[in-house]
PDB file of N, CA and C in Angstrom:
ATOM      1  N   MET A   1      -9.577  21.605  16.448  1.00  0.00           N
ATOM      2  CA  MET A   1     -10.544  20.879  15.099  1.00  0.00           C
ATOM      3  C   MET A   1     -10.621  19.450  15.730  1.00  0.00           C
ATOM      4  N   GLY A   2     -11.771  19.227  15.139  1.00  0.00           N
ATOM      5  CA  GLY A   2     -12.566  18.156  15.803  1.00  0.00           C
ATOM      6  C   GLY A   2     -12.276  16.724  14.588  1.00  0.00           C
ATOM      7  N   MET A   3     -12.797  15.734  15.187  1.00  0.00           N
ATOM      8  CA  MET A   3     -12.379  14.532  14.474  1.00  0.00           C
ATOM      9  C   MET A   3     -13.790  14.101  13.472  1.00  0.00           C
ATOM     10  N   SER A   4     -13.370  13.819  12.313  1.00  0.00           N
ATOM     11  CA  SER A   4     -14.617  13.427  11.434  1.00  0.00           C
ATOM     12  C   SER A   4     -15.454  12.196  11.873  1.00  0.00           C
ATOM     13  N   ASP A   5     -16.456  12.103  11.224  1.00  0.00           N
ATOM     14  CA  ASP A   5     -17.290  10.976  11.646  1.00  0.00           C
ATOM     15  C   ASP A   5     -16.469   9.485  11.258  1.00  0.00           C
ATOM     16  N   LYS A   6     -15.389   9.614  10.073  1.00  0.00           N
ATOM     17  CA  LYS A   6     -14.867   8.666   9.610  1.00  0.00           C
ATOM     18  C   LYS A   6     -13.751   8.006  10.534  1.00  0.00           C
ATOM     19  N   THR A   7     -13.262   9.481  11.096  1.00  0.00           N
ATOM     20  CA  THR A   7     -12.217   9.182  12.221  1.00  0.00           C
ATOM     21  C   THR A   7     -12.890   8.194  13.446  1.00  0.00           C
ATOM     22  N   HIS A   8     -13.938   8.748  13.782  1.00  0.00           N
ATOM     23  CA  HIS A   8     -14.810   8.185  14.970  1.00  0.00           C
ATOM     24  C   HIS A   8     -15.059   6.621  14.847  1.00  0.00           C
ATOM     25  N   GLU A   9     -15.450   6.507  13.563  1.00  0.00           N
ATOM     26  CA  GLU A   9     -15.732   5.170  12.977  1.00  0.00           C
ATOM     27  C   GLU A   9     -14.513   4.211  13.206  1.00  0.00           C
ATOM     28  N   ILE A  10     -13.603   4.657  12.791  1.00  0.00           N
ATOM     29  CA  ILE A  10     -12.400   3.731  12.908  1.00  0.00           C
ATOM     30  C   ILE A  10     -11.904   3.597  14.181  1.00  0.00           C
ATOM     31  N   ILE A  11     -11.682   4.782  15.189  1.00  0.00           N
ATOM     32  CA  ILE A  11     -11.595   4.215  16.489  1.00  0.00           C
ATOM     33  C   ILE A  11     -12.324   3.394  17.098  1.00  0.00           C
ATOM     34  N   ASN A  12     -13.682   3.418  17.018  1.00  0.00           N
ATOM     35  CA  ASN A  12     -14.613   2.598  17.477  1.00  0.00           C
ATOM     36  C   ASN A  12     -14.320   1.218  17.051  1.00  0.00           C
ATOM     37  N   LYS A  13     -13.922   0.859  15.486  1.00  0.00           N
ATOM     38  CA  LYS A  13     -13.525  -0.196  15.084  1.00  0.00           C
ATOM     39  C   LYS A  13     -12.152  -0.765  15.409  1.00  0.00           C
ATOM     40  N   LEU A  14     -11.170   0.034  16.088  1.00  0.00           N
ATOM     41  CA  LEU A  14     -10.122  -0.014  16.755  1.00  0.00           C
ATOM     42  C   LEU A  14     -10.341  -0.740  18.085  1.00  0.00           C
ATOM     43  N   TYR A  15     -11.149  -0.039  19.108  1.00  0.00           N
ATOM     44  CA  TYR A  15     -11.606  -0.848  20.427  1.00  0.00           C
ATOM     45  C   TYR A  15     -12.189  -2.153  20.184  1.00  0.00           C
ATOM     46  N   VAL A  16     -12.910  -2.417  19.008  1.00  0.00           N
ATOM     47  CA  VAL A  16     -13.601  -3.594  19.009  1.00  0.00           C
ATOM     48  C   VAL A  16     -12.714  -4.404  18.337  1.00  0.00           C
ATOM     49  N   PHE A  17     -11.572  -4.216  17.686  1.00  0.00           N
ATOM     50  CA  PHE A  17     -10.756  -5.158  17.326  1.00  0.00           C
ATOM     51  C   PHE A  17      -9.761  -5.476  18.487  1.00  0.00           C
ATOM     52  N   VAL A  18      -9.636  -4.531  19.432  1.00  0.00           N
ATOM     53  CA  VAL A  18      -8.806  -5.138  20.659  1.00  0.00           C
ATOM     54  C   VAL A  18      -9.490  -5.685  21.638  1.00  0.00           C
ATOM     55  N   ASP A  19     -10.627  -5.872  21.468  1.00  0.00           N
ATOM     56  CA  ASP A  19     -11.467  -6.916  22.519  1.00  0.00           C
ATOM     57  C   ASP A  19     -11.873  -8.191  21.695  1.00  0.00           C
ATOM     58  N   THR A  20     -12.027  -8.173  20.554  1.00  0.00           N
ATOM     59  CA  THR A  20     -12.226  -9.203  19.703  1.00  0.00           C
ATOM     60  C   THR A  20     -11.048 -10.233  19.027  1.00  0.00           C
ATOM     61  N   GLY A  21      -9.951  -9.036  18.569  1.00  0.00           N
ATOM     62  CA  GLY A  21      -9.032  -9.662  17.790  1.00  0.00           C
ATOM     63  C   GLY A  21      -9.239 -10.143  16.418  1.00  0.00           C
ATOM     64  N   ASN A  22     -10.388  -9.159  16.016  1.00  0.00           N
ATOM     65  CA  ASN A  22     -11.044  -9.898  14.603  1.00  0.00           C
ATOM     66  C   ASN A  22     -10.290  -8.422  13.641  1.00  0.00           C
ATOM     67  N   LYS A  23      -9.203  -9.032  13.115  1.00  0.00           N
ATOM     68  CA  LYS A  23      -8.263  -7.944  12.163  1.00  0.00           C
ATOM     69  C   LYS A  23      -9.477  -7.731  11.279  1.00  0.00           C
ATOM     70  N   LYS A  24     -10.424  -8.514  10.697  1.00  0.00           N
ATOM     71  CA  LYS A  24     -11.164  -7.975   9.344  1.00  0.00           C
ATOM     72  C   LYS A  24     -11.979  -6.652   9.432  1.00  0.00           C
ATOM     73  N   LEU A  25     -12.131  -6.152  10.820  1.00  0.00           N
ATOM     74  CA  LEU A  25     -12.729  -4.978  11.019  1.00  0.00           C
ATOM     75  C   LEU A  25     -11.894  -3.669  10.706  1.00  0.00           C
ATOM     76  N   ILE A  26     -10.838  -3.926  10.657  1.00  0.00           N
ATOM     77  CA  ILE A  26      -9.545  -2.704  10.417  1.00  0.00           C
ATOM     78  C   ILE A  26      -8.919  -2.805   9.209  1.00  0.00           C
ATOM     79  N   GLU A  27      -9.037  -3.954   8.642  1.00  0.00           N
ATOM     80  CA  GLU A  27      -8.365  -4.391   7.116  1.00  0.00           C
ATOM     81  C   GLU A  27      -8.659  -3.176   5.871  1.00  0.00           C
ATOM     82  N   LYS A  28      -9.897  -2.825   6.025  1.00  0.00           N
ATOM     83  CA  LYS A  28     -10.416  -1.974   4.929  1.00  0.00           C
ATOM     84  C   LYS A  28     -10.083  -0.693   4.717  1.00  0.00           C
ATOM     85  N   TYR A  29      -9.397  -0.025   6.055  1.00  0.00           N
ATOM     86  CA  TYR A  29      -9.003   1.443   5.994  1.00  0.00           C
ATOM     87  C   TYR A  29      -7.844   1.576   5.345  1.00  0.00           C
ATOM     88  N   THR A  30      -7.408   2.400   4.694  1.00  0.00           N
ATOM     89  CA  THR A  30      -6.255   2.740   3.972  1.00  0.00           C
ATOM     90  C   THR A  30      -5.056   3.499   5.065  1.00  0.00           C
ATOM     91  N   LEU A  31      -3.902   3.366   4.586  1.00  0.00           N
ATOM     92  CA  LEU A  31      -2.781   4.122   4.957  1.00  0.00           C
ATOM     93  C   LEU A  31      -3.108   5.822   5.646  1.00  0.00           C
ATOM     94  N   GLU A  32      -3.737   6.164   4.511  1.00  0.00           N
ATOM     95  CA  GLU A  32      -3.778   7.711   5.079  1.00  0.00           C
ATOM     96  C   GLU A  32      -5.069   7.868   5.986  1.00  0.00           C
ATOM     97  N   GLU A  33      -6.107   7.153   6.037  1.00  0.00           N
ATOM     98  CA  GLU A  33      -6.902   6.994   6.901  1.00  0.00           C
ATOM     99  C   GLU A  33      -6.276   7.004   8.283  1.00  0.00           C
ATOM    100  N   MET A  34      -5.630   5.774   8.233  1.00  0.00           N
ATOM    101  CA  MET A  34      -4.917   5.413   9.964  1.00  0.00           C
ATOM    102  C   MET A  34      -4.129   6.634  10.019  1.00  0.00           C
ATOM    103  N   ILE A  35      -3.497   6.934   9.403  1.00  0.00           N
ATOM    104  CA  ILE A  35      -2.577   8.177   9.514  1.00  0.00           C
ATOM    105  C   ILE A  35      -3.362   9.532  10.236  1.00  0.00           C
ATOM    106  N   GLN A  36      -4.420   9.963   9.358  1.00  0.00           N
ATOM    107  CA  GLN A  36      -5.241  10.760   9.897  1.00  0.00           C
ATOM    108  C   GLN A  36      -5.671  10.330  11.634  1.00  0.00           C
ATOM    109  N   VAL A  37      -6.254   8.885  11.772  1.00  0.00           N
ATOM    110  CA  VAL A  37      -6.550   8.791  13.046  1.00  0.00           C
ATOM    111  C   VAL A  37      -5.532   9.271  13.858  1.00  0.00           C
ATOM    112  N   LYS A  38      -4.053   8.657  13.818  1.00  0.00           N
ATOM    113  CA  LYS A  38      -3.179   8.853  14.627  1.00  0.00           C
ATOM    114  C   LYS A  38      -3.350  10.213  14.960  1.00  0.00           C
ATOM    115  N   CYS A  39      -3.039  11.263  14.013  1.00  0.00           N
ATOM    116  CA  CYS A  39      -2.879  12.742  14.110  1.00  0.00           C
ATOM    117  C   CYS A  39      -4.164  13.369  15.112  1.00  0.00           C
ATOM    118  N   HIS A  40      -5.253  12.505  15.033  1.00  0.00           N
ATOM    119  CA  HIS A  40      -6.728  12.997  16.042  1.00  0.00           C
ATOM    120  C   HIS A  40      -6.888  12.039  17.118  1.00  0.00           C
ATOM    121  N   TYR A  41      -6.267  11.445  17.207  1.00  0.00           N
ATOM    122  CA  TYR A  41      -6.737  10.336  18.501  1.00  0.00           C
ATOM    123  C   TYR A  41      -5.683  10.763  19.548  1.00  0.00           C
ATOM    124  N   LYS A  42      -6.590  10.825  20.850  1.00  0.00           N
ATOM    125  CA  LYS A  42      -5.931  11.330  21.768  1.00  0.00           C
ATOM    126  C   LYS A  42      -6.790  10.510  23.237  1.00  0.00           C
ATOM    127  N   PRO A  43      -6.183   9.448  23.939  1.00  0.00           N
ATOM    128  CA  PRO A  43      -6.990   8.810  24.639  1.00  0.00           C
ATOM    129  C   PRO A  43      -7.711   9.339  25.868  1.00  0.00           C
ATOM    130  N   TYR A  44      -8.855   9.768  25.628  1.00  0.00           N
ATOM    131  CA  TYR A  44      -9.694  10.637  26.628  1.00  0.00           C
ATOM    132  C   TYR A  44     -10.358  10.118  27.673  1.00  0.00           C
ATOM    133  N   ASN A  45     -10.398   8.527  27.815  1.00  0.00           N
ATOM    134  CA  ASN A  45     -11.066   7.790  28.813  1.00  0.00           C
ATOM    135  C   ASN A  45      -9.664   7.120  29.184  1.00  0.00           C
ATOM    136  N   SER A  46      -9.315   7.023  30.797  1.00  0.00           N
ATOM    137  CA  SER A  46      -8.232   6.197  30.977  1.00  0.00           C
ATOM    138  C   SER A  46      -8.585   4.716  31.308  1.00  0.00           C
ATOM    139  N   LYS A  47      -9.927   4.422  31.234  1.00  0.00           N
ATOM    140  CA  LYS A  47     -10.597   3.132  31.627  1.00  0.00           C
ATOM    141  C   LYS A  47     -10.678   2.325  30.245  1.00  0.00           C
ATOM    142  N   LEU A  48     -10.174   3.046  29.069  1.00  0.00           N
ATOM    143  CA  LEU A  48     -10.478   2.297  27.612  1.00  0.00           C
ATOM    144  C   LEU A  48      -8.703   2.465  27.781  1.00  0.00           C
ATOM    145  N   PRO A  49      -8.285   1.186  26.730  1.00  0.00           N
ATOM    146  CA  PRO A  49      -7.113   0.928  26.257  1.00  0.00           C
ATOM    147  C   PRO A  49      -6.752   1.808  25.380  1.00  0.00           C
ATOM    148  N   ASP A  50      -5.456   2.239  25.327  1.00  0.00           N
ATOM    149  CA  ASP A  50      -4.974   3.051  24.577  1.00  0.00           C
ATOM    150  C   ASP A  50      -4.198   2.577  23.004  1.00  0.00           C
ATOM    151  N   LEU A  51      -5.088   3.184  22.358  1.00  0.00           N
ATOM    152  CA  LEU A  51      -4.970   2.410  20.942  1.00  0.00           C
ATOM    153  C   LEU A  51      -3.661   3.162  20.027  1.00  0.00           C
ATOM    154  N   THR A  52      -2.594   3.878  20.559  1.00  0.00           N
ATOM    155  CA  THR A  52      -1.623   4.420  19.884  1.00  0.00           C
ATOM    156  C   THR A  52      -0.936   3.378  19.444  1.00  0.00           C
ATOM    157  N   PRO A  53      -0.301   2.503  20.182  1.00  0.00           N
ATOM    158  CA  PRO A  53       0.415   1.356  19.418  1.00  0.00           C
ATOM    159  C   PRO A  53      -0.300   0.281  18.626  1.00  0.00           C
ATOM    160  N   ILE A  54      -1.252   0.379  18.724  1.00  0.00           N
ATOM    161  CA  ILE A  54      -2.225  -0.530  17.635  1.00  0.00           C
ATOM    162  C   ILE A  54      -2.239   0.244  16.121  1.00  0.00           C
ATOM    163  N   ILE A  55      -2.616   1.699  16.427  1.00  0.00           N
ATOM    164  CA  ILE A  55      -2.543   2.413  15.242  1.00  0.00           C
ATOM    165  C   ILE A  55      -0.982   2.425  14.554  1.00  0.00           C
ATOM    166  N   ASP A  56       0.073   2.610  15.610  1.00  0.00           N
ATOM    167  CA  ASP A  56       1.169   2.684  14.912  1.00  0.00           C
ATOM    168  C   ASP A  56       1.578   1.203  14.167  1.00  0.00           C
ATOM    169  N   ASN A  57       1.119   0.096  15.056  1.00  0.00           N
ATOM    170  CA  ASN A  57       1.252  -1.432  14.138  1.00  0.00           C
ATOM    171  C   ASN A  57       0.636  -1.512  12.954  1.00  0.00           C
ATOM    172  N   ARG A  58      -0.378  -0.955  12.877  1.00  0.00           N
ATOM    173  CA  ARG A  58      -1.240  -1.096  11.511  1.00  0.00           C
ATOM    174  C   ARG A  58      -0.761  -0.479  10.446  1.00  0.00           C
ATOM    175  N   ILE A  59      -0.592   1.226  10.941  1.00  0.00           N
ATOM    176  CA  ILE A  59       0.222   1.992   9.726  1.00  0.00           C
ATOM    177  C   ILE A  59       1.530   1.239   9.367  1.00  0.00           C
ATOM    178  N   ASN A  60       2.308   0.198  10.231  1.00  0.00           N
ATOM    179  CA  ASN A  60       3.426   0.098   9.503  1.00  0.00           C
ATOM    180  C   ASN A  60       3.275  -1.210   8.756  1.00  0.00           C
ATOM    181  N   GLU A  61       2.133  -1.910   9.226  1.00  0.00           N
ATOM    182  CA  GLU A  61       1.850  -3.015   8.185  1.00  0.00           C
ATOM    183  C   GLU A  61       1.456  -2.729   7.009  1.00  0.00           C
ATOM    184  N   LEU A  62       0.668  -1.392   6.804  1.00  0.00           N
ATOM    185  CA  LEU A  62       0.238  -0.958   5.701  1.00  0.00           C
ATOM    186  C   LEU A  62       1.354  -0.288   4.987  1.00  0.00           C
ATOM    187  N   LYS A  63       2.425   0.448   5.359  1.00  0.00           N
ATOM    188  CA  LYS A  63       3.609   0.673   4.971  1.00  0.00           C
ATOM    189  C   LYS A  63       4.333  -0.745   4.247  1.00  0.00           C
ATOM    190  N   GLU A  64       4.330  -1.859   5.069  1.00  0.00           N
ATOM    191  CA  GLU A  64       4.929  -2.794   4.256  1.00  0.00           C
ATOM    192  C   GLU A  64       4.043  -3.338   3.226  1.00  0.00           C
ATOM    193  N   ILE A  65       2.796  -3.288   3.241  1.00  0.00           N
ATOM    194  CA  ILE A  65       2.196  -3.833   1.928  1.00  0.00           C
ATOM    195  C   ILE A  65       2.190  -2.740   0.951  1.00  0.00           C
ATOM    196  N   ASN A  66       2.189  -1.605   1.083  1.00  0.00           N
ATOM    197  CA  ASN A  66       2.658  -0.779  -0.032  1.00  0.00           C
ATOM    198  C   ASN A  66       3.682  -0.970  -0.919  1.00  0.00           C
ATOM    199  N   LEU A  67       4.714  -1.333   0.126  1.00  0.00           N
ATOM    200  CA  LEU A  67       6.113  -1.152  -0.518  1.00  0.00           C
ATOM    201  C   LEU A  67       6.363  -2.647  -1.304  1.00  0.00           C
ATOM    202  N   ALA A  68       5.735  -3.921  -0.728  1.00  0.00           N
ATOM    203  CA  ALA A  68       5.593  -4.884  -1.620  1.00  0.00           C
ATOM    204  C   ALA A  68       4.699  -4.758  -2.675  1.00  0.00           C
ATOM    205  N   LYS A  69       3.961  -4.142  -2.838  1.00  0.00           N
ATOM    206  CA  LYS A  69       2.976  -3.650  -3.876  1.00  0.00           C
ATOM    207  C   LYS A  69       3.966  -2.975  -4.961  1.00  0.00           C
ATOM    208  N   ARG A  70       4.328  -1.861  -4.450  1.00  0.00           N
ATOM    209  CA  ARG A  70       5.265  -1.076  -5.330  1.00  0.00           C
ATOM    210  C   ARG A  70       6.533  -1.795  -5.854  1.00  0.00           C
ATOM    211  N   LYS A  71       7.095  -2.878  -5.274  1.00  0.00           N
ATOM    212  CA  LYS A  71       8.173  -3.479  -5.613  1.00  0.00           C
ATOM    213  C   LYS A  71       8.029  -4.595  -6.860  1.00  0.00           C
ATOM    214  N   LYS A  72       6.526  -5.267  -6.447  1.00  0.00           N
ATOM    215  CA  LYS A  72       5.954  -6.154  -7.597  1.00  0.00           C
ATOM    216  C   LYS A  72       5.834  -5.503  -8.572  1.00  0.00           C
ATOM    217  N   ARG A  73       4.908  -3.970  -8.615  1.00  0.00           N
ATOM    218  CA  ARG A  73       4.560  -3.488  -9.846  1.00  0.00           C
ATOM    219  C   ARG A  73       6.233  -3.259 -10.583  1.00  0.00           C
ATOM    220  N   GLU A  74       7.091  -2.615 -10.016  1.00  0.00           N
ATOM    221  CA  GLU A  74       8.793  -2.390 -10.668  1.00  0.00           C
ATOM    222  C   GLU A  74       9.015  -3.493 -11.176  1.00  0.00           C
ATOM    223  N   LYS A  75       8.937  -4.689 -10.322  1.00  0.00           N
ATOM    224  CA  LYS A  75       9.389  -6.069 -11.156  1.00  0.00           C
ATOM    225  C   LYS A  75       8.814  -6.206 -12.566  1.00  0.00           C
ATOM    226  N   TRP A  76       7.390  -6.113 -12.565  1.00  0.00           N
ATOM    227  CA  TRP A  76       6.714  -6.369 -13.837  1.00  0.00           C
ATOM    228  C   TRP A  76       7.084  -5.395 -14.478  1.00  0.00           C
ATOM    229  N   LEU A  77       7.547  -4.164 -14.526  1.00  0.00           N
ATOM    230  CA  LEU A  77       7.459  -3.233 -15.462  1.00  0.00           C
ATOM    231  C   LEU A  77       8.852  -3.320 -15.870  1.00  0.00           C
ATOM    232  N   ASP A  78       9.945  -3.690 -15.229  1.00  0.00           N
ATOM    233  CA  ASP A  78      11.500  -4.151 -15.621  1.00  0.00           C
ATOM    234  C   ASP A  78      11.228  -5.272 -16.678  1.00  0.00           C
ATOM    235  N   ARG A  79      10.274  -6.334 -16.305  1.00  0.00           N
ATOM    236  CA  ARG A  79      10.209  -7.305 -17.205  1.00  0.00           C
ATOM    237  C   ARG A  79       9.620  -6.814 -18.747  1.00  0.00           C
ATOM    238  N   LEU A  80       8.791  -6.064 -18.601  1.00  0.00           N
ATOM    239  CA  LEU A  80       7.899  -5.475 -19.594  1.00  0.00           C
ATOM    240  C   LEU A  80       9.018  -4.517 -20.426  1.00  0.00           C
ATOM    241  N   PHE A  81      10.004  -3.762 -19.556  1.00  0.00           N
ATOM    242  CA  PHE A  81      11.133  -2.899 -20.557  1.00  0.00           C
ATOM    243  C   PHE A  81      11.810  -3.945 -21.071  1.00  0.00           C
ATOM    244  N   GLY A  82      12.477  -4.563 -20.512  1.00  0.00           N
ATOM    245  CA  GLY A  82      13.225  -5.844 -21.480  1.00  0.00           C
ATOM    246  C   GLY A  82      12.700  -6.606 -22.365  1.00  0.00           C
ATOM    247  N   PHE A  83      11.527  -7.094 -22.452  1.00  0.00           N
ATOM    248  CA  PHE A  83      10.860  -7.727 -23.317  1.00  0.00           C
ATOM    249  C   PHE A  83      10.766  -6.669 -24.712  1.00  0.00           C
ATOM    250  N   ILE A  84      10.447  -5.561 -24.287  1.00  0.00           N
ATOM    251  CA  ILE A  84      10.226  -4.495 -25.416  1.00  0.00           C
ATOM    252  C   ILE A  84      11.608  -4.216 -26.009  1.00  0.00           C
ATOM    253  N   SER A  85      12.546  -3.861 -25.408  1.00  0.00           N
ATOM    254  CA  SER A  85      13.912  -3.610 -25.676  1.00  0.00           C
ATOM    255  C   SER A  85      14.489  -4.710 -26.479  1.00  0.00           C
ATOM    256  N   GLY A  86      14.279  -6.285 -25.746  1.00  0.00           N
ATOM    257  CA  GLY A  86      14.697  -7.302 -26.704  1.00  0.00           C
ATOM    258  C   GLY A  86      13.818  -7.128 -28.220  1.00  0.00           C
ATOM    259  N   MET A  87      12.890  -7.083 -28.065  1.00  0.00           N
ATOM    260  CA  MET A  87      11.860  -7.052 -29.305  1.00  0.00           C
ATOM    261  C   MET A  87      12.546  -5.885 -30.349  1.00  0.00           C
ATOM    262  N   ALA A  88      12.756  -4.627 -29.907  1.00  0.00           N
ATOM    263  CA  ALA A  88      13.253  -3.383 -30.846  1.00  0.00           C
ATOM    264  C   ALA A  88      14.614  -4.163 -31.341  1.00  0.00           C
ATOM    265  N   VAL A  89      15.439  -4.745 -30.089  1.00  0.00           N
ATOM    266  CA  VAL A  89      17.159  -5.170 -30.853  1.00  0.00           C
ATOM    267  C   VAL A  89      16.849  -6.192 -31.805  1.00  0.00           C
ATOM    268  N   THR A  90      15.922  -6.891 -31.848  1.00  0.00           N
ATOM    269  CA  THR A  90      15.683  -8.036 -32.765  1.00  0.00           C
ATOM    270  C   THR A  90      15.168  -7.667 -34.178  1.00  0.00           C
ATOM    271  N   LEU A  91      14.110  -6.837 -34.175  1.00  0.00           N
ATOM    272  CA  LEU A  91      13.714  -6.117 -35.219  1.00  0.00           C
ATOM    273  C   LEU A  91      14.754  -5.213 -35.853  1.00  0.00           C
ATOM    274  N   ALA A  92      15.384  -4.574 -35.439  1.00  0.00           N
ATOM    275  CA  ALA A  92      16.507  -3.668 -35.778  1.00  0.00           C
ATOM    276  C   ALA A  92      17.389  -4.644 -36.337  1.00  0.00           C
ATOM    277  N   SER A  93      17.858  -5.686 -35.523  1.00  0.00           N
ATOM    278  CA  SER A  93      19.179  -6.743 -36.389  1.00  0.00           C
ATOM    279  C   SER A  93      18.322  -7.324 -37.544  1.00  0.00           C
ATOM    280  N   VAL A  94      17.105  -7.836 -37.640  1.00  0.00           N
ATOM    281  CA  VAL A  94      16.508  -8.425 -38.860  1.00  0.00           C
ATOM    282  C   VAL A  94      16.577  -7.239 -40.130  1.00  0.00           C
ATOM    283  N   TYR A  95      15.959  -6.155 -39.733  1.00  0.00           N
ATOM    284  CA  TYR A  95      16.192  -4.988 -40.950  1.00  0.00           C
ATOM    285  C   TYR A  95      17.619  -4.769 -41.473  1.00  0.00           C
ATOM    286  N   LEU A  96      18.687  -4.456 -40.523  1.00  0.00           N
ATOM    287  CA  LEU A  96      19.764  -4.374 -40.488  1.00  0.00           C
ATOM    288  C   LEU A  96      20.529  -5.675 -41.699  1.00  0.00           C
ATOM    289  N   LYS A  97      20.210  -6.784 -40.741  1.00  0.00           N
ATOM    290  CA  LYS A  97      20.526  -7.842 -42.094  1.00  0.00           C
ATOM    291  C   LYS A  97      19.923  -7.703 -43.541  1.00  0.00           C
ATOM    292  N   GLY A  98      18.813  -7.340 -43.403  1.00  0.00           N
ATOM    293  CA  GLY A  98      18.166  -7.315 -44.813  1.00  0.00           C
ATOM    294  C   GLY A  98      18.856  -6.462 -45.544  1.00  0.00           C
ATOM    295  N   CYS A  99      19.134  -5.184 -45.213  1.00  0.00           N
ATOM    296  CA  CYS A  99      19.503  -4.066 -45.636  1.00  0.00           C
ATOM    297  C   CYS A  99      21.282  -4.686 -46.307  1.00  0.00           C
ATOM    298  N   LEU A 100      21.859  -5.110 -45.446  1.00  0.00           N
ATOM    299  CA  LEU A 100      23.292  -5.541 -45.937  1.00  0.00           C
ATOM    300  C   LEU A 100      22.824  -6.551 -46.946  1.00  0.00           C
ATOM    301  N   LYS A 101      22.141  -7.551 -46.824  1.00  0.00           N
ATOM    302  CA  LYS A 101      21.942  -8.643 -48.043  1.00  0.00           C
ATOM    303  C   LYS A 101      21.731  -8.089 -49.445  1.00  0.00           C
ATOM    304  N   LEU A 102      20.875  -6.335 -49.091  1.00  0.00           N
ATOM    305  CA  LEU A 102      20.647  -5.941 -50.438  1.00  0.00           C
ATOM    306  C   LEU A 102      21.830  -5.254 -51.379  1.00  0.00           C
ATOM    307  N   GLU A 103      22.554  -4.713 -50.127  1.00  0.00           N
ATOM    308  CA  GLU A 103      23.773  -4.150 -50.975  1.00  0.00           C
ATOM    309  C   GLU A 103      24.809  -5.288 -51.571  1.00  0.00           C
ATOM    310  N   LYS A 104      24.573  -6.354 -51.318  1.00  0.00           N
ATOM    311  CA  LYS A 104      25.479  -7.405 -51.814  1.00  0.00           C
ATOM    312  C   LYS A 104      25.337  -7.433 -53.317  1.00  0.00           C
TER     313      LYS A 104
END
């Protein structure tokens, strides 16, 4: 199975990144795209640098970024759940307090 045009594009950008050190060239590619590149990449030319460690490093960076985003999202969901629960308890207590006053 051959490489797609997108895989070729990413590999070419990775070689430019190795030469220049400009990380902006590879920042736009997603974790899935980098994993696909890793699956299809084989160093064909021994004169060119092996990209495997660079691909692995970028995959690890993207996994860490995704984990941080997920933790941040979970933190906000926990806060939202706490707020809604607090409001529900407050409303229930106000309602029950009102019901108890009516009985007296």
